Coordinates of C-alpha atoms in Angstrom, one line a residue:
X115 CA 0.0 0.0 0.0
X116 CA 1.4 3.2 -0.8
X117 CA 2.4 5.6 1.9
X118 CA 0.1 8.5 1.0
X119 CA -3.0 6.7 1.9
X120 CA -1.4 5.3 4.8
X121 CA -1.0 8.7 6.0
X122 CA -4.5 9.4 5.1
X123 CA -5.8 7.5 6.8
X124 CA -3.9 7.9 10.2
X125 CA -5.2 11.5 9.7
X126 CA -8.8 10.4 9.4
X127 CA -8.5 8.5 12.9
X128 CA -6.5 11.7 14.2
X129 CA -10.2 13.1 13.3
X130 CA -12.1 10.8 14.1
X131 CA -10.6 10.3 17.9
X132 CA -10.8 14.1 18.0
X133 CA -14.6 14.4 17.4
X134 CA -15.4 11.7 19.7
X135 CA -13.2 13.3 22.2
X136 CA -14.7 16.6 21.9
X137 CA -18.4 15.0 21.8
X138 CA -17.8 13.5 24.9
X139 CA -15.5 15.5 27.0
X140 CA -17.8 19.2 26.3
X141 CA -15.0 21.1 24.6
X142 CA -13.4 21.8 21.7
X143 CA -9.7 22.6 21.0
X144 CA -10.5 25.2 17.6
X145 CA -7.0 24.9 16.9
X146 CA -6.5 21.1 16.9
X147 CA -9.7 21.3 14.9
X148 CA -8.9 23.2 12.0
X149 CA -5.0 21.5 11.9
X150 CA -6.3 18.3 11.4
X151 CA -8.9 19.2 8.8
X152 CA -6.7 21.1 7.0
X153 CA -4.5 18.6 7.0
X154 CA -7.0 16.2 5.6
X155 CA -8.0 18.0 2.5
X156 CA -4.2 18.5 1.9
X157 CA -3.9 14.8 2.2
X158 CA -6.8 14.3 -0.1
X159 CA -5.4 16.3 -3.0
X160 CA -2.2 14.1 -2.6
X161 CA -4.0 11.0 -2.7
X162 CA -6.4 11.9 -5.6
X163 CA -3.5 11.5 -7.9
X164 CA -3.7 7.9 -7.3
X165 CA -7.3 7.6 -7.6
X166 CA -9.1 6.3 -10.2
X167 CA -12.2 5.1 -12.1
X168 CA -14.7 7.1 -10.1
X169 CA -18.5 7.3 -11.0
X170 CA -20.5 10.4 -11.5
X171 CA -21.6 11.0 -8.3
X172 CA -18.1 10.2 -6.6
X173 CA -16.6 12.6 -9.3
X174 CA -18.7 15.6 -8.2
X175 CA -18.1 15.0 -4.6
X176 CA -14.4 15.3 -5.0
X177 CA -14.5 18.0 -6.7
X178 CA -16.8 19.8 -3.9
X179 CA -13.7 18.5 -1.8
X180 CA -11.6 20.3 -3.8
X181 CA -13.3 23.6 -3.6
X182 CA -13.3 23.3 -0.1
X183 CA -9.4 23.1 -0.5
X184 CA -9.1 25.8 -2.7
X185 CA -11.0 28.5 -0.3
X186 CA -8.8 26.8 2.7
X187 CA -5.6 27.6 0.9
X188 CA -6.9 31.5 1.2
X189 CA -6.8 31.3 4.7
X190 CA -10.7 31.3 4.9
X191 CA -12.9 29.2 7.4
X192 CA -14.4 26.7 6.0
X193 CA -16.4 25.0 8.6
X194 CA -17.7 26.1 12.0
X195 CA -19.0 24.2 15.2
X196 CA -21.8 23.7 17.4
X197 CA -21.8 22.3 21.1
X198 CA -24.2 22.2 23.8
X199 CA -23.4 20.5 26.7
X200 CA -26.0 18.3 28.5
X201 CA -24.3 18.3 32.1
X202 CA -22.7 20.0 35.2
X203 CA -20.5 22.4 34.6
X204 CA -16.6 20.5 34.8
X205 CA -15.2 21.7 38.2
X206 CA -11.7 20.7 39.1
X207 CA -13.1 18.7 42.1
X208 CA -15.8 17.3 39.6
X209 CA -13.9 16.6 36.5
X210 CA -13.5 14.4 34.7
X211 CA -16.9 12.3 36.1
X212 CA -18.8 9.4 34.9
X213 CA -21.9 11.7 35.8
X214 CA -21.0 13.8 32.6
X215 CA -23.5 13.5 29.5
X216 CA -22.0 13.7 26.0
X217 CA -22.5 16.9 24.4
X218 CA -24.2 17.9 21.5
X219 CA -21.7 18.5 19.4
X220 CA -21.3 19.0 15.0
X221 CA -19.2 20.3 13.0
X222 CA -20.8 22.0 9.6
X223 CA -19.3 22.9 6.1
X224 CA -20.2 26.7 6.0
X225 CA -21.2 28.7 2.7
X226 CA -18.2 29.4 0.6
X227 CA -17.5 31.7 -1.7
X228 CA -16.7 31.8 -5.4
X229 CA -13.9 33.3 -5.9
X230 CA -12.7 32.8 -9.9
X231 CA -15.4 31.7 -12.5
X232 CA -13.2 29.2 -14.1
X233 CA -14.3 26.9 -10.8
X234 CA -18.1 27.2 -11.0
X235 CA -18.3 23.7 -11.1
X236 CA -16.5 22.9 -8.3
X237 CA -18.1 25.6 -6.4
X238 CA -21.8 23.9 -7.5
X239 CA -20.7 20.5 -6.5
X240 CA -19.7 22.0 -3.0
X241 CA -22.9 23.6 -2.7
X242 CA -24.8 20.5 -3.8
X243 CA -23.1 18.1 -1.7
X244 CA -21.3 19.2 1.4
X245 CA -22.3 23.0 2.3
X246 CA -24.7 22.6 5.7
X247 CA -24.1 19.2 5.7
X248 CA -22.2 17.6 8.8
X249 CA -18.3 17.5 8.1
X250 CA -17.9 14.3 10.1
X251 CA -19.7 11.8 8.2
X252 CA -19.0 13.8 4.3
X253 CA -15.0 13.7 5.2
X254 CA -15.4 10.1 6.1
X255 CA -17.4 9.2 3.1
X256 CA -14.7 10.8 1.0
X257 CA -12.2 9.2 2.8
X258 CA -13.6 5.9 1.9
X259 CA -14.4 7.0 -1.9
X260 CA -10.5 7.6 -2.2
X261 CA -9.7 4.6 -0.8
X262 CA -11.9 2.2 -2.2
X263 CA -10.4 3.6 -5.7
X264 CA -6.8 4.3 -5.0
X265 CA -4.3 2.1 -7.1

């Protein structure tokens, strides 16, 4: 297996431990946050030379992905947060407890903008499938769509 996807994917569990972390422990580190996703769509650009024979649908999505990309190369956000915690407020004398509910906590693919015509399409196919929706499950699916067709 080649080492760009290897390092893909040790990103996506980076993530992936992170939201779960952040879901259950009522906070979020912004800065960890944004790293790692950052990182991610770097990674996916690298990978995406070694992926092939995508259908229509997983076409479009990557290249919403890519749009994404683009805007976070400008130093623009590109997704933003939500948590509501559930429990007691974490005291040093109280935290961490097993009394502690999981927060309610998503992350969301904000609107971007369009900054150069020439990537309409891209900027459509972010609209269409990833703006609003939840960043979580969308950079997992096109995790998996880059895996399942990497050679």
């Amino acid at each position: 297996m080649n080492d760009d996807i290897i390092i893909l994917e040790k990103k996506i569990d980076i993530f992936n431990n992170l939201y779960n972390k952040y879901k259950t422990m009522n906070f979020v580190d912004e800065t960890d946050l944004k790293e790692i996703v950052c990182d991610i769509l770097g990674w996916f650009e690298i990978c995406l030379k070694n992926t092939h024979n995508l259908n229509k649908i997983e076409r479009k999505k990557i290249s919403g992905i890519r749009h994404a990309n683009n805007v976070k190369k400008h130093s623009k956000p590109i997704f933003e947060y939500t948590l509501q915690t559930y429990a007691l407020f974490p005291s040093e004398d109280l935290f961490p407890s097993e009394n502690l509910l999981p927060s309610d906590f998503n992350i969301f693919w904000i609107s971007l903008p369009l900054d150069d015509s020439k990537f309409t399409y891209q900027f459509n196919c972010y609209k269409l499938y990833f703006e609003g929706q939840d960043l979580y499950s969308t950079i997992n699916e096109v995790f998996n769509i880059i895996k399942n067709h990497f050679e």
